[in-house]
Amino acid sequence: MLGDLSLGLTLGYLGIVLTLLSTFMKSMEPLRTVALLGNLVGMSYGFLEAVWPTFFGNLMLLPLNGIRLWEIRKLMRDMESARRDTSIAEVLLPHMKLRRIKAGTTLFHAGDIADEMLYLGSGEIHLVEIDKVLHAGTLFGEVGLFSRDSRRTQTAVCRSDCDLYGMTREQLYALYYQNPKIGFNLMGLLVENLLPKNALKAPAVTAPDAAPRKT
């Protein structure tokens, strides 16, 4: 019976196998890769067997899966090529959403639920409780995002019109879900961003020389 299958039907069954396989995958990179292969196989089946809905359906899904796979791999390259002195914002900025906020706007209050970390592209932000002004080029809000109770520790108010780039908790989780290596590199960059500059450059502490033994 199997020997009587045409090439088109063989490809059709292969497409079903690839589709089922992709549903059991958790990491997004292999999922998108298998889905892309499934689209190509599905298109071939639809063309050879003249099943045009299947052909055009896979034709429309092909560029979507291709773009998503390219985005995942680009992010992986960005994270892996990030040098020790590279700002985390430089790596994440292309994946953050820009919004423009008017002067006097309160971004969040102390005690609010932290659901987003922010990068200040331009303008100034006043942290009320500690009376500190954040300037352009500052990443903030990540502490509350990763704290146990997920609460803001400061009230942030725009002192001027600001360009803010945001990334939600769900987007960060999605980056990790796409590929664990991305999440590992991201956590490393976040830790470096939180540590004081001199802590990263501090020389290793060596044990003092042993006192000379008396004879």
mmCIF file of C-alpha atoms in Angstrom:
data_model
loop_
_atom_site.group_PDB
_atom_site.id
_atom_site.type_symbol
_atom_site.label_atom_id
_atom_site.label_comp_id
_atom_site.label_asym_id
_atom_site.label_seq_id
_atom_site.Cartn_x
_atom_site.Cartn_y
_atom_site.Cartn_z
ATOM 1 C CA MET A 1 0.000 0.000 0.000
ATOM 2 C CA LEU A 2 2.757 2.416 0.904
ATOM 3 C CA GLY A 3 4.457 1.648 -2.386
ATOM 4 C CA ASP A 4 1.381 2.938 -4.236
ATOM 5 C CA LEU A 5 1.595 6.395 -2.658
ATOM 6 C CA SER A 6 2.361 9.216 -5.045
ATOM 7 C CA LEU A 7 5.071 11.757 -4.295
ATOM 8 C CA GLY A 8 2.406 14.322 -3.483
ATOM 9 C CA LEU A 9 0.643 12.110 -0.927
ATOM 10 C CA THR A 10 3.974 11.133 0.623
ATOM 11 C CA LEU A 11 4.762 14.815 1.089
ATOM 12 C CA GLY A 12 1.278 15.339 2.507
ATOM 13 C CA TYR A 13 1.822 12.721 5.217
ATOM 14 C CA LEU A 14 5.268 14.151 5.917
ATOM 15 C CA GLY A 15 3.695 17.572 6.364
ATOM 16 C CA ILE A 16 1.282 16.132 8.941
ATOM 17 C CA VAL A 17 4.194 14.598 10.860
ATOM 18 C CA LEU A 18 6.106 17.909 10.861
ATOM 19 C CA THR A 19 3.031 19.825 12.028
ATOM 20 C CA LEU A 20 2.452 17.401 14.904
ATOM 21 C CA LEU A 21 6.134 17.516 15.809
ATOM 22 C CA SER A 22 6.121 21.316 16.018
ATOM 23 C CA THR A 23 3.199 21.290 18.480
ATOM 24 C CA PHE A 24 5.300 19.376 21.030
ATOM 25 C CA MET A 25 8.271 21.752 20.867
ATOM 26 C CA LYS A 26 8.780 24.333 23.603
ATOM 27 C CA SER A 27 11.791 26.270 22.291
ATOM 28 C CA MET A 28 10.756 28.704 19.596
ATOM 29 C CA GLU A 29 13.788 28.359 17.323
ATOM 30 C CA PRO A 30 13.343 24.644 16.520
ATOM 31 C CA LEU A 31 9.556 25.131 16.478
ATOM 32 C CA ARG A 32 9.803 27.813 13.799
ATOM 33 C CA THR A 33 12.357 25.770 11.858
ATOM 34 C CA VAL A 34 10.100 22.717 11.755
ATOM 35 C CA ALA A 35 7.074 24.893 10.958
ATOM 36 C CA LEU A 36 9.011 26.427 8.060
ATOM 37 C CA LEU A 37 9.854 22.973 6.719
ATOM 38 C CA GLY A 38 6.214 21.994 7.170
ATOM 39 C CA ASN A 39 5.141 24.966 5.058
ATOM 40 C CA LEU A 40 7.509 23.993 2.254
ATOM 41 C CA VAL A 41 6.342 20.379 2.344
ATOM 42 C CA GLY A 42 2.696 21.465 2.507
ATOM 43 C CA MET A 43 3.139 23.741 -0.490
ATOM 44 C CA SER A 44 4.742 20.912 -2.455
ATOM 45 C CA TYR A 45 1.885 18.565 -1.570
ATOM 46 C CA GLY A 46 -0.756 21.136 -2.479
ATOM 47 C CA PHE A 47 0.891 21.873 -5.814
ATOM 48 C CA LEU A 48 1.474 18.246 -6.849
ATOM 49 C CA GLU A 49 -2.006 17.112 -5.806
ATOM 50 C CA ALA A 50 -3.746 20.337 -6.921
ATOM 51 C CA VAL A 51 -5.076 20.949 -3.402
ATOM 52 C CA TRP A 52 -4.970 24.706 -3.760
ATOM 53 C CA PRO A 53 -6.312 25.760 -0.322
ATOM 54 C CA THR A 54 -3.450 23.808 1.270
ATOM 55 C CA PHE A 55 -0.959 25.313 -1.166
ATOM 56 C CA PHE A 56 -2.004 28.932 -0.616
ATOM 57 C CA GLY A 57 -2.454 28.487 3.145
ATOM 58 C CA ASN A 58 1.138 27.316 3.526
ATOM 59 C CA LEU A 59 2.305 29.970 1.071
ATOM 60 C CA MET A 60 0.922 32.676 3.384
ATOM 61 C CA LEU A 61 2.398 31.091 6.519
ATOM 62 C CA LEU A 62 5.850 30.594 4.992
ATOM 63 C CA PRO A 63 7.046 34.250 5.200
ATOM 64 C CA LEU A 64 5.591 34.634 8.710
ATOM 65 C CA ASN A 65 7.536 31.664 10.061
ATOM 66 C CA GLY A 66 10.612 32.774 8.119
ATOM 67 C CA ILE A 67 10.513 36.282 9.607
ATOM 68 C CA ARG A 68 10.002 34.974 13.149
ATOM 69 C CA LEU A 69 12.905 32.540 12.765
ATOM 70 C CA TRP A 70 15.141 35.340 11.460
ATOM 71 C CA GLU A 71 14.178 37.573 14.413
ATOM 72 C CA ILE A 72 15.005 34.834 16.924
ATOM 73 C CA ARG A 73 18.395 34.124 15.356
ATOM 74 C CA LYS A 74 19.204 37.828 15.074
ATOM 75 C CA LEU A 75 18.481 38.307 18.765
ATOM 76 C CA MET A 76 20.687 35.332 19.598
ATOM 77 C CA ARG A 77 23.543 36.831 17.573
ATOM 78 C CA ASP A 78 23.046 40.197 19.280
ATOM 79 C CA MET A 79 23.137 38.647 22.740
ATOM 80 C CA GLU A 80 26.119 36.405 22.030
ATOM 81 C CA SER A 81 28.154 39.194 20.431
ATOM 82 C CA ALA A 82 27.492 41.628 23.276
ATOM 83 C CA ARG A 83 30.827 42.611 24.800
ATOM 84 C CA ARG A 84 31.312 42.982 28.550
ATOM 85 C CA ASP A 85 31.230 46.769 28.216
ATOM 86 C CA THR A 86 28.134 46.741 25.983
ATOM 87 C CA SER A 87 25.041 48.314 27.506
ATOM 88 C CA ILE A 88 22.098 45.976 27.849
ATOM 89 C CA ALA A 89 19.955 48.718 26.334
ATOM 90 C CA GLU A 90 21.994 48.571 23.113
ATOM 91 C CA VAL A 91 21.126 44.893 22.815
ATOM 92 C CA LEU A 92 17.451 45.112 23.780
ATOM 93 C CA LEU A 93 16.512 48.490 22.260
ATOM 94 C CA PRO A 94 15.595 47.086 18.819
ATOM 95 C CA HIS A 95 13.107 44.785 20.563
ATOM 96 C CA MET A 96 11.536 47.455 22.807
ATOM 97 C CA LYS A 97 8.467 49.573 22.050
ATOM 98 C CA LEU A 98 8.847 53.373 21.823
ATOM 99 C CA ARG A 99 6.326 55.768 23.308
ATOM 100 C CA ARG A 100 6.469 59.530 23.888
ATOM 101 C CA ILE A 101 5.416 60.849 27.291
ATOM 102 C CA LYS A 102 4.551 64.450 28.196
ATOM 103 C CA ALA A 103 6.282 66.382 30.979
ATOM 104 C CA GLY A 104 4.605 66.008 34.373
ATOM 105 C CA THR A 105 3.314 62.507 33.688
ATOM 106 C CA THR A 106 3.703 60.035 36.539
ATOM 107 C CA LEU A 107 4.953 56.768 35.092
ATOM 108 C CA PHE A 108 4.369 54.726 38.237
ATOM 109 C CA HIS A 109 4.116 55.078 42.015
ATOM 110 C CA ALA A 110 6.060 53.281 44.714
ATOM 111 C CA GLY A 111 4.198 50.085 45.530
ATOM 112 C CA ASP A 112 2.664 49.701 42.070
ATOM 113 C CA ILE A 113 2.927 46.352 40.327
ATOM 114 C CA ALA A 114 6.100 46.274 38.204
ATOM 115 C CA ASP A 115 5.211 44.870 34.794
ATOM 116 C CA GLU A 116 7.728 46.633 32.552
ATOM 117 C CA MET A 117 11.342 47.772 32.422
ATOM 118 C CA LEU A 118 12.113 51.032 30.662
ATOM 119 C CA TYR A 119 14.920 52.744 28.788
ATOM 120 C CA LEU A 120 15.053 56.538 28.693
ATOM 121 C CA GLY A 121 15.885 57.596 25.140
ATOM 122 C CA SER A 122 15.568 61.338 25.778
ATOM 123 C CA GLY A 123 14.372 63.648 28.542
ATOM 124 C CA GLU A 124 14.611 63.435 32.330
ATOM 125 C CA ILE A 125 12.863 61.273 34.935
ATOM 126 C CA HIS A 126 12.608 62.232 38.616
ATOM 127 C CA LEU A 127 12.624 59.448 41.215
ATOM 128 C CA VAL A 128 10.711 61.131 44.008
ATOM 129 C CA GLU A 129 11.592 59.077 47.105
ATOM 130 C CA ILE A 130 15.360 59.360 46.647
ATOM 131 C CA ASP A 131 15.233 62.738 44.832
ATOM 132 C CA LYS A 132 17.299 61.441 41.921
ATOM 133 C CA VAL A 133 17.107 62.524 38.284
ATOM 134 C CA LEU A 134 17.586 59.969 35.522
ATOM 135 C CA HIS A 135 18.987 61.183 32.221
ATOM 136 C CA ALA A 136 18.900 59.877 28.667
ATOM 137 C CA GLY A 137 20.607 56.530 28.258
ATOM 138 C CA THR A 138 19.373 55.076 31.559
ATOM 139 C CA LEU A 139 17.708 51.685 31.928
ATOM 140 C CA PHE A 140 15.366 51.559 34.922
ATOM 141 C CA GLY A 141 12.472 49.589 36.358
ATOM 142 C CA GLU A 142 14.209 46.219 36.078
ATOM 143 C CA VAL A 143 14.642 45.819 39.851
ATOM 144 C CA GLY A 144 10.913 45.750 40.538
ATOM 145 C CA LEU A 145 10.392 43.512 37.543
ATOM 146 C CA PHE A 146 12.606 40.795 39.004
ATOM 147 C CA SER A 147 11.928 41.313 42.711
ATOM 148 C CA ARG A 148 9.971 38.685 44.617
ATOM 149 C CA ASP A 149 6.882 40.852 45.205
ATOM 150 C CA SER A 150 7.138 42.595 41.780
ATOM 151 C CA ARG A 151 6.535 46.035 43.287
ATOM 152 C CA ARG A 152 7.947 49.407 42.327
ATOM 153 C CA THR A 153 10.321 50.841 44.912
ATOM 154 C CA GLN A 154 10.170 54.427 43.597
ATOM 155 C CA THR A 155 7.735 56.937 42.136
ATOM 156 C CA ALA A 156 8.875 58.068 38.673
ATOM 157 C CA VAL A 157 7.742 61.389 37.176
ATOM 158 C CA CYS A 158 8.724 62.894 33.808
ATOM 159 C CA ARG A 159 10.487 66.222 34.365
ATOM 160 C CA SER A 160 10.376 66.902 30.624
ATOM 161 C CA ASP A 161 8.928 65.357 27.499
ATOM 162 C CA CYS A 162 10.455 61.885 27.291
ATOM 163 C CA ASP A 163 11.044 59.185 24.730
ATOM 164 C CA LEU A 164 10.655 55.885 26.566
ATOM 165 C CA TYR A 165 11.328 52.385 25.306
ATOM 166 C CA GLY A 166 9.501 49.633 27.163
ATOM 167 C CA MET A 167 9.689 45.865 27.448
ATOM 168 C CA THR A 168 7.034 43.997 29.415
ATOM 169 C CA ARG A 169 7.543 41.012 31.677
ATOM 170 C CA GLU A 170 5.743 38.873 29.088
ATOM 171 C CA GLN A 171 8.161 39.994 26.356
ATOM 172 C CA LEU A 172 11.140 39.130 28.556
ATOM 173 C CA TYR A 173 9.673 35.720 29.297
ATOM 174 C CA ALA A 174 9.049 35.234 25.578
ATOM 175 C CA LEU A 175 12.722 35.938 24.853
ATOM 176 C CA TYR A 176 13.712 33.246 27.318
ATOM 177 C CA TYR A 177 11.084 30.876 25.980
ATOM 178 C CA GLN A 178 12.345 31.328 22.416
ATOM 179 C CA ASN A 179 15.756 30.052 23.387
ATOM 180 C CA PRO A 180 17.197 29.395 26.876
ATOM 181 C CA LYS A 181 20.598 30.693 25.708
ATOM 182 C CA ILE A 182 19.011 34.112 25.120
ATOM 183 C CA GLY A 183 17.638 34.121 28.654
ATOM 184 C CA PHE A 184 21.006 33.118 30.109
ATOM 185 C CA ASN A 185 22.827 35.947 28.308
ATOM 186 C CA LEU A 186 20.068 38.387 29.197
ATOM 187 C CA MET A 187 20.326 37.567 32.893
ATOM 188 C CA GLY A 188 24.092 38.072 32.720
ATOM 189 C CA LEU A 189 23.685 41.502 31.159
ATOM 190 C CA LEU A 190 21.052 42.483 33.722
ATOM 191 C CA VAL A 191 23.331 41.482 36.599
ATOM 192 C CA GLU A 192 26.167 43.540 35.113
ATOM 193 C CA ASN A 193 23.790 46.482 34.729
ATOM 194 C CA LEU A 194 22.807 46.273 38.417
ATOM 195 C CA LEU A 195 26.345 45.952 39.778
ATOM 196 C CA PRO A 196 28.345 49.118 40.460
ATOM 197 C CA LYS A 197 30.936 49.866 37.809
ATOM 198 C CA ASN A 198 33.807 49.482 40.261
ATOM 199 C CA ALA A 199 32.501 46.088 41.391
ATOM 200 C CA LEU A 200 33.062 44.732 37.882
ATOM 201 C CA LYS A 201 36.603 46.086 37.757
ATOM 202 C CA ALA A 202 37.654 45.361 41.335
ATOM 203 C CA PRO A 203 40.840 43.312 41.541
ATOM 204 C CA ALA A 204 40.663 39.865 43.028
ATOM 205 C CA VAL A 205 41.369 39.713 46.743
ATOM 206 C CA THR A 206 44.364 37.555 47.531
ATOM 207 C CA ALA A 207 45.216 36.027 50.850
ATOM 208 C CA PRO A 208 47.984 37.820 52.745
ATOM 209 C CA ASP A 209 51.379 36.218 52.741
ATOM 210 C CA ALA A 210 51.883 33.858 55.629
ATOM 211 C CA ALA A 211 53.971 35.222 58.463
ATOM 212 C CA PRO A 212 57.534 33.869 58.477
ATOM 213 C CA ARG A 213 57.924 30.842 60.706
ATOM 214 C CA LYS A 214 60.125 31.379 63.728
ATOM 215 C CA THR A 215 63.010 28.985 64.096
#
